[in-house]
């Protein structure tokens, strides 16, 4: 799956994203709106990750969906 599919079907994927990253709030998910850069930024803020680490986590999650 590629990120364009997730962005286009964000409402369907929000639950999966929240299941993976439970610290993300509903407000975070509304702001993210399928934007990968927003998701990475929110992961950095909520989990204290570096940008590279957040991107790697997203890539790993993406490869499983």
GROMACS .gro file of N, CA and C in nm:
model
  195
    1UNK      N    1   0.084  -0.117   0.000
    1UNK     CA    2   0.000   0.000   0.000
    1UNK      C    3   0.089   0.124   0.000
    2UNK      N    4   0.041   0.227  -0.065
    2UNK     CA    5   0.119   0.350  -0.064
    2UNK      C    6   0.044   0.458   0.013
    3UNK      N    7   0.116   0.564   0.041
    3UNK     CA    8   0.059   0.668   0.127
    3UNK      C    9  -0.060   0.739   0.061
    4UNK      N   10  -0.061   0.748  -0.072
    4UNK     CA   11  -0.173   0.813  -0.140
    4UNK      C   12  -0.305   0.741  -0.110
    5UNK      N   13  -0.299   0.609  -0.100
    5UNK     CA   14  -0.419   0.533  -0.067
    5UNK      C   15  -0.466   0.564   0.075
    6UNK      N   16  -0.373   0.577   0.166
    6UNK     CA   17  -0.408   0.609   0.304
    6UNK      C   18  -0.467   0.750   0.311
    7UNK      N   19  -0.402   0.842   0.244
    7UNK     CA   20  -0.450   0.980   0.246
    7UNK      C   21  -0.591   0.990   0.187
    8UNK      N   22  -0.615   0.915   0.079
    8UNK     CA   23  -0.745   0.919   0.015
    8UNK      C   24  -0.856   0.852   0.095
    9UNK      N   25  -0.818   0.761   0.184
    9UNK     CA   26  -0.914   0.687   0.266
    9UNK      C   27  -0.889   0.710   0.415
   10UNK      N   28  -0.854   0.832   0.449
   10UNK     CA   29  -0.811   0.864   0.585
   10UNK      C   30  -0.913   0.823   0.691
   11UNK      N   31  -1.040   0.846   0.663
   11UNK     CA   32  -1.142   0.813   0.762
   11UNK      C   33  -1.138   0.664   0.797
   12UNK      N   34  -1.107   0.579   0.702
   12UNK     CA   35  -1.099   0.435   0.726
   12UNK      C   36  -0.971   0.398   0.802
   13UNK      N   37  -0.864   0.473   0.781
   13UNK     CA   38  -0.736   0.438   0.842
   13UNK      C   39  -0.711   0.503   0.977
   14UNK      N   40  -0.792   0.602   1.014
   14UNK     CA   41  -0.770   0.670   1.141
   14UNK      C   42  -0.766   0.574   1.258
   15UNK      N   43  -0.856   0.478   1.262
   15UNK     CA   44  -0.859   0.381   1.371
   15UNK      C   45  -0.735   0.296   1.376
   16UNK      N   46  -0.684   0.257   1.260
   16UNK     CA   47  -0.562   0.176   1.254
   16UNK      C   48  -0.442   0.256   1.302
   17UNK      N   49  -0.439   0.383   1.265
   17UNK     CA   50  -0.330   0.470   1.308
   17UNK      C   51  -0.336   0.488   1.460
   18UNK      N   52  -0.455   0.510   1.512
   18UNK     CA   53  -0.468   0.529   1.656
   18UNK      C   54  -0.437   0.400   1.732
   19UNK      N   55  -0.471   0.285   1.673
   19UNK     CA   56  -0.438   0.158   1.737
   19UNK      C   57  -0.287   0.139   1.745
   20UNK      N   58  -0.217   0.184   1.642
   20UNK     CA   59  -0.070   0.171   1.641
   20UNK      C   60  -0.004   0.273   1.735
   21UNK      N   61  -0.054   0.394   1.733
   21UNK     CA   62   0.005   0.502   1.812
   21UNK      C   63  -0.102   0.559   1.904
   22UNK      N   64  -0.123   0.494   2.015
   22UNK     CA   65  -0.231   0.525   2.107
   22UNK      C   66  -0.223   0.662   2.173
   23UNK      N   67  -0.107   0.724   2.171
   23UNK     CA   68  -0.095   0.857   2.232
   23UNK      C   69  -0.152   0.967   2.143
   24UNK      N   70  -0.182   0.934   2.017
   24UNK     CA   71  -0.242   1.033   1.929
   24UNK      C   72  -0.387   1.051   1.967
   25UNK      N   73  -0.428   1.175   1.980
   25UNK     CA   74  -0.566   1.205   2.019
   25UNK      C   75  -0.654   1.216   1.895
   26UNK      N   76  -0.784   1.221   1.917
   26UNK     CA   77  -0.877   1.243   1.806
   26UNK      C   78  -0.847   1.376   1.739
   27UNK      N   79  -0.812   1.476   1.818
   27UNK     CA   80  -0.776   1.606   1.761
   27UNK      C   81  -0.652   1.595   1.673
   28UNK      N   82  -0.553   1.517   1.719
   28UNK     CA   83  -0.433   1.495   1.636
   28UNK      C   84  -0.472   1.434   1.502
   29UNK      N   85  -0.557   1.332   1.507
   29UNK     CA   86  -0.597   1.264   1.384
   29UNK      C   87  -0.674   1.356   1.291
   30UNK      N   88  -0.753   1.446   1.347
   30UNK     CA   89  -0.825   1.543   1.265
   30UNK      C   90  -0.729   1.641   1.198
   31UNK      N   91  -0.624   1.679   1.268
   31UNK     CA   92  -0.525   1.771   1.211
   31UNK      C   93  -0.441   1.699   1.105
   32UNK      N   94  -0.408   1.574   1.130
   32UNK     CA   95  -0.324   1.498   1.037
   32UNK      C   96  -0.393   1.484   0.901
   33UNK      N   97  -0.521   1.449   0.901
   33UNK     CA   98  -0.602   1.437   0.779
   33UNK      C   99  -0.531   1.361   0.668
   34UNK      N  100  -0.456   1.258   0.704
   34UNK     CA  101  -0.389   1.176   0.604
   34UNK      C  102  -0.256   1.228   0.556
   35UNK      N  103  -0.211   1.339   0.610
   35UNK     CA  104  -0.083   1.397   0.566
   35UNK      C  105   0.032   1.330   0.641
   36UNK      N  106   0.119   1.267   0.567
   36UNK     CA  107   0.230   1.193   0.627
   36UNK      C  108   0.321   1.284   0.709
   37UNK      N  109   0.350   1.403   0.659
   37UNK     CA  110   0.439   1.493   0.733
   37UNK      C  111   0.376   1.536   0.865
   38UNK      N  112   0.243   1.554   0.865
   38UNK     CA  113   0.173   1.589   0.990
   38UNK      C  114   0.182   1.473   1.088
   39UNK      N  115   0.162   1.350   1.038
   39UNK     CA  116   0.170   1.232   1.124
   39UNK      C  117   0.310   1.223   1.186
   40UNK      N  118   0.412   1.240   1.105
   40UNK     CA  119   0.549   1.234   1.156
   40UNK      C  120   0.571   1.341   1.263
   41UNK      N  121   0.522   1.461   1.239
   41UNK     CA  122   0.537   1.568   1.337
   41UNK      C  123   0.465   1.538   1.467
   42UNK      N  124   0.345   1.481   1.457
   42UNK     CA  125   0.270   1.446   1.578
   42UNK      C  126   0.338   1.332   1.653
   43UNK      N  127   0.397   1.237   1.582
   43UNK     CA  128   0.470   1.129   1.649
   43UNK      C  129   0.592   1.185   1.722
   44UNK      N  130   0.657   1.280   1.659
   44UNK     CA  131   0.772   1.344   1.724
   44UNK      C  132   0.728   1.412   1.853
   45UNK      N  133   0.617   1.482   1.848
   45UNK     CA  134   0.570   1.555   1.965
   45UNK      C  135   0.520   1.463   2.075
   46UNK      N  136   0.442   1.363   2.040
   46UNK     CA  137   0.381   1.275   2.141
   46UNK      C  138   0.476   1.171   2.197
   47UNK      N  139   0.570   1.125   2.114
   47UNK     CA  140   0.658   1.017   2.156
   47UNK      C  141   0.803   1.061   2.175
   48UNK      N  142   0.833   1.186   2.148
   48UNK     CA  143   0.969   1.236   2.165
   48UNK      C  144   1.067   1.173   2.067
   49UNK      N  145   1.017   1.141   1.950
   49UNK     CA  146   1.102   1.077   1.849
   49UNK      C  147   1.172   1.182   1.763
   50UNK      N  148   1.285   1.141   1.710
   50UNK     CA  149   1.351   1.221   1.608
   50UNK      C  150   1.274   1.202   1.477
   51UNK      N  151   1.290   1.294   1.384
   51UNK     CA  152   1.218   1.286   1.257
   51UNK      C  153   1.247   1.155   1.185
   52UNK      N  154   1.373   1.113   1.183
   52UNK     CA  155   1.410   0.990   1.114
   52UNK      C  156   1.342   0.869   1.176
   53UNK      N  157   1.334   0.868   1.308
   53UNK     CA  158   1.271   0.757   1.378
   53UNK      C  159   1.121   0.752   1.349
   54UNK      N  160   1.057   0.867   1.349
   54UNK     CA  161   0.914   0.874   1.318
   54UNK      C  162   0.889   0.826   1.175
   55UNK      N  163   0.971   0.869   1.082
   55UNK     CA  164   0.956   0.826   0.942
   55UNK      C  165   0.975   0.675   0.929
   56UNK      N  166   1.072   0.621   1.001
   56UNK     CA  167   1.096   0.476   0.997
   56UNK      C  168   0.976   0.401   1.054
   57UNK      N  169   0.921   0.449   1.163
   57UNK     CA  170   0.802   0.385   1.221
   57UNK      C  171   0.684   0.388   1.124
   58UNK      N  172   0.667   0.499   1.056
   58UNK     CA  173   0.559   0.509   0.957
   58UNK      C  174   0.582   0.411   0.843
   59UNK      N  175   0.706   0.403   0.794
   59UNK     CA  176   0.738   0.309   0.686
   59UNK      C  177   0.712   0.165   0.728
   60UNK      N  178   0.750   0.131   0.851
   60UNK     CA  179   0.727  -0.004   0.902
   60UNK      C  180   0.577  -0.033   0.910
   61UNK      N  181   0.501   0.060   0.965
   61UNK     CA  182   0.356   0.043   0.973
   61UNK      C  183   0.295   0.031   0.835
   62UNK      N  184   0.339   0.114   0.743
   62UNK     CA  185   0.286   0.115   0.608
   62UNK      C  186   0.310  -0.018   0.537
   63UNK      N  187   0.426  -0.079   0.562
   63UNK     CA  188   0.458  -0.206   0.497
   63UNK      C  189   0.369  -0.321   0.544
   64UNK      N  190   0.305  -0.304   0.659
   64UNK     CA  191   0.217  -0.408   0.711
   64UNK      C  192   0.072  -0.387   0.670
   65UNK      N  193   0.042  -0.277   0.603
   65UNK     CA  194  -0.098  -0.250   0.566
   65UNK      C  195  -0.115  -0.235   0.420
   0.00000   0.00000   0.00000
